[in-house]
């Protein structure tokens, strides 16, 4: 995929244009504040000053609520087919990001921790955490209905996140409230586009054209849940991805700031490296299909697990800020190839009719469940021990699972096209 092709379809396919802009604005609205959420929660100078135990509780509550919204969104979206009504609702919810954090979450979290955490989890899950999967699922359906490349459209989301992350550090230094306020502006723009801009091409295709004869029966699900290949896939996801996300989102931001040079602003440096990471992620996303076609789906999936192990392992071994900064950027190589190889592994080894269900239950929900189970204990563990001791624990679990995955994951089917 060339950069010219990356931009050219904007003109030729208006459905691609609208869905790409949707991705761009949603991830910009998220990326302007999310990279600093853990830092904001933990910082005593420029945040709420919460201990890691309470931060772990917040992440666990968020994951529980996100799990519920994933169920709700999935059921409703399957009923309405190719329709953006849920995206409109989500964009309206996130338009209140600024007022919610500034007027409610920040003033009352310390004094009414559990109540505010629960209410906050409803807001975060409905607008962002569970909504991300909804945006991806809906736009994937549009890509099949209106003939555009989903990966290219999704790359615009990463680009939006990268640009937002680039400016978020400077805004956070001035005031964290600015990041929440600008998130609202991005979301309001998104809501306006979703409501008022309707490509003519999308009005001409029957809404359910490509989704007939795909109803899933209870017997299908029963057979799936008894399948050893499904259970092994779930176990591999459960003991890698949730732990890695806890490392990346719950632990690494504060760990990074510990080593920032005293004569530089750590938050601003973090935002720069986050942006660099996501810009690289866009490029890797454009090359991911080629990587998978060369080395295969299983090997690509294992490669992404090795990158998880590498990042955590390097964090254990070094105190050098330059190397820690490189560790931050390496994340860009893991995300695109992991997500795409998971998609393709599911498509190759499970019935196409069940692929969405396998992705929802075997990946999205298992990741959320893992974060529910692990976030609080790991937060408590880190409060009692050091970052590096916690990293060693995560490293050993993910390394063991990665080694096991070389046997447990199914080999690529010889005659199956890698697409």
Coordinates of C-alpha atoms in Angstrom, one line a residue:
X1 CA 0.0 0.0 0.0
X2 CA 1.5 3.4 -1.0
X3 CA 0.8 6.7 0.7
X4 CA -0.8 7.9 -2.6
X5 CA -3.3 5.0 -2.5
X6 CA -3.8 5.7 1.2
X7 CA -5.2 9.1 0.4
X8 CA -6.7 8.6 -3.2
X9 CA -9.7 6.6 -2.2
X10 CA -11.0 9.6 -0.2
X11 CA -12.1 11.0 -3.6
X12 CA -13.4 7.9 -5.3
X13 CA -15.4 6.3 -2.5
X14 CA -17.5 8.6 -0.3
X15 CA -18.4 5.8 2.1
X16 CA -14.7 5.2 2.7
X17 CA -14.3 9.0 3.2
X18 CA -17.0 9.1 5.9
X19 CA -15.9 6.0 7.7
X20 CA -12.3 7.0 7.7
X21 CA -13.2 10.5 9.1
X22 CA -15.3 8.7 11.7
X23 CA -12.3 6.6 12.8
X24 CA -10.0 9.7 12.7
X25 CA -12.2 11.8 14.9
X26 CA -13.1 9.0 17.4
X27 CA -9.5 8.1 18.0
X28 CA -8.5 11.7 18.1
X29 CA -11.1 12.3 20.8
X30 CA -9.7 9.4 22.7
X31 CA -6.0 10.0 22.1
X32 CA -6.1 13.6 23.3
X33 CA -6.5 12.4 26.9
X34 CA -6.2 8.6 27.2
X35 CA -2.4 8.3 27.1
X36 CA -2.3 10.5 30.2
X37 CA -5.2 8.9 32.1
X38 CA -3.0 6.7 34.3
X39 CA -0.5 9.5 34.8
X40 CA -3.4 11.9 35.7
X41 CA -4.8 9.4 38.2
X42 CA -1.4 8.8 39.9
X43 CA 0.3 12.2 39.7
X44 CA 0.4 14.2 42.9
X45 CA 1.6 17.3 41.2
X46 CA -0.7 17.4 38.2
X47 CA -3.4 14.9 38.9
X48 CA -5.3 13.0 41.5
X49 CA -2.5 11.3 43.4
X50 CA -4.1 7.8 43.6
X51 CA -2.1 4.8 44.7
X52 CA -1.7 1.9 42.3
X53 CA -4.1 -0.2 44.3
X54 CA -7.0 2.2 43.6
X55 CA -5.9 2.7 40.0
X56 CA -6.1 -1.0 39.6
X57 CA -9.6 -1.0 41.0
X58 CA -10.6 1.7 38.6
X59 CA -9.3 -0.3 35.6
X60 CA -11.1 -3.4 36.9
X61 CA -14.4 -1.6 37.3
X62 CA -14.0 -0.1 33.8
X63 CA -13.4 -3.6 32.4
X64 CA -16.5 -5.1 34.1
X65 CA -18.7 -2.3 32.7
X66 CA -17.1 -2.4 29.3
X67 CA -17.9 -6.1 29.2
X68 CA -21.5 -5.4 29.8
X69 CA -21.6 -2.7 27.1
X70 CA -19.9 -5.0 24.6
X71 CA -22.8 -7.5 25.1
X72 CA -25.4 -4.7 24.8
X73 CA -23.8 -3.1 21.7
X74 CA -23.3 -6.5 20.1
X75 CA -26.9 -7.6 20.5
X76 CA -28.3 -4.3 19.3
X77 CA -26.0 -3.9 16.3
X78 CA -26.7 -7.4 15.1
X79 CA -30.4 -6.5 15.1
X80 CA -30.0 -3.2 13.2
X81 CA -27.4 -4.4 10.6
X82 CA -25.6 -1.7 8.6
X83 CA -26.6 1.3 10.7
X84 CA -24.8 4.0 12.5
X85 CA -27.4 4.9 15.1
X86 CA -25.3 3.5 17.9
X87 CA -22.2 5.4 16.7
X88 CA -24.3 8.6 16.8
X89 CA -25.3 7.8 20.4
X90 CA -21.7 7.1 21.4
X91 CA -20.4 10.3 19.8
X92 CA -23.1 12.3 21.7
X93 CA -22.0 10.7 24.9
X94 CA -18.3 11.5 24.4
X95 CA -19.2 15.1 23.5
X96 CA -19.6 15.5 27.3
X97 CA -16.1 14.3 28.1
X98 CA -14.9 17.7 29.2
X99 CA -17.9 18.5 31.5
X100 CA -17.8 15.0 32.9
X101 CA -14.2 14.9 33.9
X102 CA -13.9 18.5 35.0
X103 CA -17.2 19.0 36.9
X104 CA -17.7 15.5 38.2
X105 CA -14.9 12.9 38.0
X106 CA -12.0 15.0 39.2
X107 CA -13.8 16.9 42.1
X108 CA -15.5 13.8 43.6
X109 CA -13.3 10.8 42.9
X110 CA -11.2 11.0 46.0
X111 CA -14.1 11.7 48.4
X112 CA -16.6 9.2 46.9
X113 CA -14.2 6.7 45.3
X114 CA -16.4 3.7 44.5
X115 CA -19.5 5.6 43.5
X116 CA -17.6 7.9 41.1
X117 CA -15.5 5.0 39.8
X118 CA -18.7 3.1 38.9
X119 CA -20.4 6.1 37.3
X120 CA -17.1 6.9 35.5
X121 CA -16.9 3.4 34.2
X122 CA -20.4 3.7 32.7
X123 CA -19.3 6.9 30.9
X124 CA -15.9 5.6 29.8
X125 CA -17.2 2.2 28.6
X126 CA -20.3 3.5 26.8
X127 CA -18.4 6.2 25.0
X128 CA -14.9 4.8 24.5
X129 CA -13.8 1.4 25.9
X130 CA -16.7 -0.7 24.6
X131 CA -17.4 1.8 21.8
X132 CA -14.0 1.2 20.1
X133 CA -15.1 -2.4 19.2
X134 CA -18.4 -1.1 18.1
X135 CA -16.9 1.5 15.7
X136 CA -14.6 -1.2 14.3
X137 CA -17.4 -3.8 13.9
X138 CA -19.8 -1.3 12.2
X139 CA -17.2 0.1 9.8
X140 CA -16.0 -3.4 9.0
X141 CA -19.6 -4.1 7.8
X142 CA -19.6 -0.9 5.8
X143 CA -16.3 -1.8 4.2
X144 CA -17.8 -5.1 2.9
X145 CA -21.0 -3.4 1.8
X146 CA -19.4 -0.5 0.0
X147 CA -16.2 -2.0 -1.3
X148 CA -13.4 -0.3 0.5
X149 CA -10.3 -1.6 2.4
X150 CA -11.1 -1.8 6.1
X151 CA -7.4 -1.8 7.1
X152 CA -6.8 1.5 5.2
X153 CA -9.8 3.0 6.8
X154 CA -8.7 1.9 10.3
X155 CA -5.3 3.4 9.7
X156 CA -7.0 6.8 9.7
X157 CA -8.0 6.1 13.3
X158 CA -4.4 5.5 14.3
X159 CA -3.4 8.7 12.5
X160 CA -6.0 10.6 14.5
X161 CA -4.7 9.1 17.7
X162 CA -1.1 10.0 16.8
X163 CA -1.9 13.6 16.0
X164 CA -3.9 14.0 19.1
X165 CA -1.2 12.4 21.2
X166 CA 1.4 14.8 19.8
X167 CA -0.4 17.9 21.1
X168 CA -1.8 16.3 24.3
X169 CA 1.5 16.5 26.2
X170 CA 1.7 20.3 25.8
X171 CA -1.9 20.7 26.8
X172 CA -1.6 18.4 29.8
X173 CA 1.3 20.5 31.1
X174 CA -0.9 23.6 30.9
X175 CA -3.9 21.9 32.4
X176 CA -5.3 18.3 32.1
X177 CA -8.7 19.9 31.7
X178 CA -7.7 21.2 28.3
X179 CA -7.3 17.6 27.0
X180 CA -10.8 16.7 28.2
X181 CA -12.3 19.9 26.7
X182 CA -10.7 19.3 23.2
X183 CA -11.9 15.7 23.3
X184 CA -15.5 17.1 23.5
X185 CA -14.8 19.3 20.5
X186 CA -13.6 16.3 18.4
X187 CA -16.6 14.3 19.5
X188 CA -19.1 17.1 18.7
X189 CA -17.6 17.3 15.2
X190 CA -17.9 13.6 14.8
X191 CA -21.6 13.6 15.9
X192 CA -22.4 16.4 13.4
X193 CA -20.7 14.4 10.6
X194 CA -22.5 11.1 11.5
X195 CA -25.9 12.8 11.7
X196 CA -25.8 15.2 8.7
X197 CA -23.4 13.8 6.1
X198 CA -24.9 10.8 4.2
X199 CA -23.0 9.6 1.1
X200 CA -25.4 9.1 -1.9
X201 CA -23.8 5.6 -2.5
X202 CA -24.9 4.4 0.9
X203 CA -28.6 5.2 0.1
X204 CA -28.6 2.9 -2.9
X205 CA -27.7 -0.4 -1.3
X206 CA -30.2 -2.5 0.6
X207 CA -29.2 -2.4 4.2
X208 CA -29.2 -6.2 4.8
X209 CA -27.8 -7.3 1.4
X210 CA -24.7 -9.0 2.7
X211 CA -26.0 -10.3 6.0
X212 CA -28.7 -12.8 5.0
X213 CA -28.6 -16.4 5.9
X214 CA -26.1 -15.9 8.7
X215 CA -28.2 -16.5 11.8
X216 CA -26.2 -18.3 14.5
X217 CA -28.0 -21.2 16.3
X218 CA -27.4 -22.3 19.9
X219 CA -26.0 -25.6 18.6
X220 CA -23.3 -23.6 16.7
X221 CA -22.2 -21.9 20.0
X222 CA -22.3 -25.1 22.0
X223 CA -20.0 -26.8 19.5
X224 CA -17.7 -23.8 19.4
X225 CA -17.4 -23.7 23.2
X226 CA -16.5 -27.4 23.3
X227 CA -13.9 -27.0 20.6
X228 CA -10.3 -27.6 21.8
X229 CA -9.0 -25.2 19.2
X230 CA -11.3 -22.4 20.6
X231 CA -10.4 -23.1 24.2
X232 CA -6.6 -23.1 23.5
X233 CA -7.0 -19.9 21.5
X234 CA -8.8 -18.3 24.5
X235 CA -6.2 -19.5 27.0
X236 CA -3.4 -18.0 24.9
X237 CA -5.2 -14.6 24.7
X238 CA -6.1 -14.7 28.4
X239 CA -2.6 -15.1 29.6
X240 CA -1.0 -12.6 27.3
X241 CA -3.0 -9.7 26.0
X242 CA -4.7 -8.6 29.3
X243 CA -1.4 -8.7 31.2
X244 CA 0.4 -6.9 28.4
X245 CA -2.3 -4.1 28.4
X246 CA -2.0 -3.8 32.2
X247 CA 1.7 -3.3 31.6
X248 CA 1.2 -0.8 28.9
X249 CA -1.7 1.2 30.3
X250 CA -1.6 0.8 34.1
X251 CA 2.1 0.5 34.9
X252 CA 4.4 1.8 32.1
X253 CA 3.3 5.5 32.0
X254 CA 4.3 6.2 35.6
X255 CA 7.4 4.0 35.2
X256 CA 8.4 6.0 32.1
X257 CA 8.1 9.3 34.1
X258 CA 10.4 8.0 36.9
X259 CA 13.3 8.0 34.5
X260 CA 12.6 11.3 32.6
X261 CA 15.5 13.8 32.9
X262 CA 14.9 16.3 35.7
X263 CA 15.5 19.3 33.4
X264 CA 12.8 18.1 30.9
X265 CA 9.1 17.8 31.3
X266 CA 8.3 14.1 31.5
X267 CA 4.7 14.4 30.4
X268 CA 5.6 16.3 27.3
X269 CA 8.3 13.8 26.4
X270 CA 5.9 11.0 27.0
X271 CA 3.4 12.6 24.6
X272 CA 6.0 13.0 21.9
X273 CA 7.0 9.3 22.1
X274 CA 3.4 8.2 22.2
X275 CA 2.8 10.2 19.0
X276 CA 5.9 8.7 17.4
X277 CA 4.7 5.3 18.4
X278 CA 1.3 5.8 16.8
X279 CA 2.7 7.3 13.6
X280 CA 4.9 4.2 13.2
X281 CA 1.8 2.1 14.0
X282 CA 0.1 3.6 11.0
X283 CA 3.0 2.7 8.8
X284 CA 3.2 -0.9 10.2
X285 CA -0.6 -1.2 9.7
X286 CA -0.1 -0.4 6.0
X287 CA 2.6 -3.1 5.8
X288 CA 0.9 -5.7 8.1
X289 CA -0.9 -7.6 5.3
X290 CA 2.5 -8.0 3.5
X291 CA 4.2 -9.2 6.6
X292 CA 1.5 -11.8 7.2
X293 CA 1.6 -13.0 3.6
X294 CA 5.4 -13.5 3.8
X295 CA 5.7 -15.3 7.2
X296 CA 2.2 -16.7 7.7
X297 CA -0.6 -16.1 10.2
X298 CA 0.6 -18.3 13.0
X299 CA 4.2 -17.1 12.9
X300 CA 3.0 -13.4 12.8
X301 CA 0.8 -14.0 15.8
X302 CA 3.7 -15.6 17.7
X303 CA 5.9 -12.7 16.6
X304 CA 3.5 -10.2 18.2
X305 CA 3.7 -12.2 21.4
X306 CA 7.5 -12.2 21.3
X307 CA 7.4 -8.4 21.0
X308 CA 5.2 -8.3 24.2
X309 CA 7.9 -10.4 26.0
X310 CA 10.7 -8.3 24.6
X311 CA 9.2 -5.0 25.8
X312 CA 8.6 -6.3 29.3
X313 CA 12.0 -8.0 29.4
X314 CA 13.9 -4.9 28.4
X315 CA 12.0 -2.9 31.0
X316 CA 13.4 -5.3 33.7
X317 CA 17.0 -5.1 32.5
X318 CA 17.5 -1.3 32.0
X319 CA 17.3 2.0 33.9
X320 CA 18.5 4.0 30.9
X321 CA 15.9 6.5 29.8
X322 CA 16.9 6.3 26.1
X323 CA 16.3 2.5 26.1
X324 CA 13.1 2.9 28.0
X325 CA 11.9 5.4 25.3
X326 CA 12.8 2.9 22.7
X327 CA 10.7 0.3 24.6
X328 CA 7.8 2.7 24.4
X329 CA 8.1 3.0 20.7
X330 CA 8.4 -0.8 20.1
X331 CA 4.7 -1.0 21.1
X332 CA 4.0 0.4 17.6
X333 CA 5.2 -2.9 16.0
X334 CA 3.1 -5.1 18.2
X335 CA -0.4 -3.7 18.0
X336 CA -1.1 -3.8 14.2
X337 CA 0.4 -7.3 13.5
X338 CA -1.3 -8.7 16.6
X339 CA -4.8 -7.4 15.8
X340 CA -4.6 -8.3 12.1
X341 CA -3.2 -11.8 12.8
X342 CA -5.9 -12.5 15.3
X343 CA -8.5 -11.5 12.8
X344 CA -7.0 -13.7 10.1
X345 CA -6.3 -16.7 12.5
X346 CA -10.0 -16.6 13.4
X347 CA -11.1 -16.4 9.8
X348 CA -8.8 -19.3 8.8
X349 CA -9.6 -21.7 11.5
X350 CA -13.2 -21.0 12.4
X351 CA -16.4 -20.9 10.4
X352 CA -17.0 -17.6 8.7
X353 CA -20.5 -17.5 10.2
X354 CA -18.9 -17.6 13.6
X355 CA -15.9 -15.3 13.0
X356 CA -17.6 -12.3 14.6
X357 CA -18.7 -14.4 17.6
X358 CA -15.2 -15.9 18.1
X359 CA -13.7 -12.4 17.9
X360 CA -16.2 -10.9 20.4
X361 CA -16.1 -13.8 22.9
X362 CA -12.7 -15.3 22.3
X363 CA -10.7 -12.1 22.1
X364 CA -12.5 -8.9 23.1
X365 CA -14.4 -10.3 26.1
X366 CA -11.5 -12.5 27.2
X367 CA -9.2 -9.4 27.2
X368 CA -11.8 -7.5 29.3
X369 CA -12.3 -10.5 31.6
X370 CA -8.5 -10.8 32.1
X371 CA -8.2 -7.1 33.0
X372 CA -11.1 -7.5 35.5
X373 CA -9.3 -10.4 37.2
X374 CA -5.7 -9.1 37.0
X375 CA -5.8 -5.3 37.3
X376 CA -6.4 -4.9 41.0
X377 CA -4.1 -7.8 42.2
X378 CA -1.3 -6.4 40.0
X379 CA -1.9 -2.9 41.3
X380 CA -1.7 -4.2 44.9
X381 CA 1.4 -6.3 44.0
X382 CA 3.1 -3.2 42.6
X383 CA 2.3 -1.1 45.7
X384 CA 4.0 -3.7 47.9
X385 CA 6.9 -4.5 45.6
X386 CA 8.8 -2.7 42.9
X387 CA 7.9 -2.0 39.3
X388 CA 10.6 -4.4 38.2
X389 CA 9.4 -7.2 40.4
X390 CA 5.9 -6.8 38.9
X391 CA 7.4 -6.8 35.4
X392 CA 9.2 -10.1 36.2
X393 CA 5.9 -11.7 37.1
X394 CA 4.3 -10.5 33.9
X395 CA 7.3 -11.5 31.9
X396 CA 7.3 -15.1 33.1
X397 CA 3.6 -15.6 32.5
X398 CA 3.6 -14.1 29.0
X399 CA 6.9 -15.9 28.1
X400 CA 5.5 -19.3 29.2
X401 CA 2.3 -18.7 27.3
X402 CA 4.3 -17.7 24.2
X403 CA 6.3 -20.8 24.3
X404 CA 3.1 -22.9 24.7
X405 CA 1.5 -21.1 21.8
X406 CA 4.0 -22.5 19.4
X407 CA 2.4 -25.9 20.0
X408 CA -1.2 -24.9 20.9
X409 CA -1.9 -22.6 17.9
X410 CA -2.9 -24.3 14.7
X411 CA -0.7 -24.2 11.7
X412 CA -1.8 -22.2 8.6
X413 CA -3.9 -24.1 6.2
X414 CA -1.8 -24.8 3.1
X415 CA -4.5 -24.0 0.5
X416 CA -6.1 -21.1 2.4
X417 CA -5.4 -17.6 1.0
X418 CA -3.9 -15.2 3.5
X419 CA -6.4 -12.5 3.1

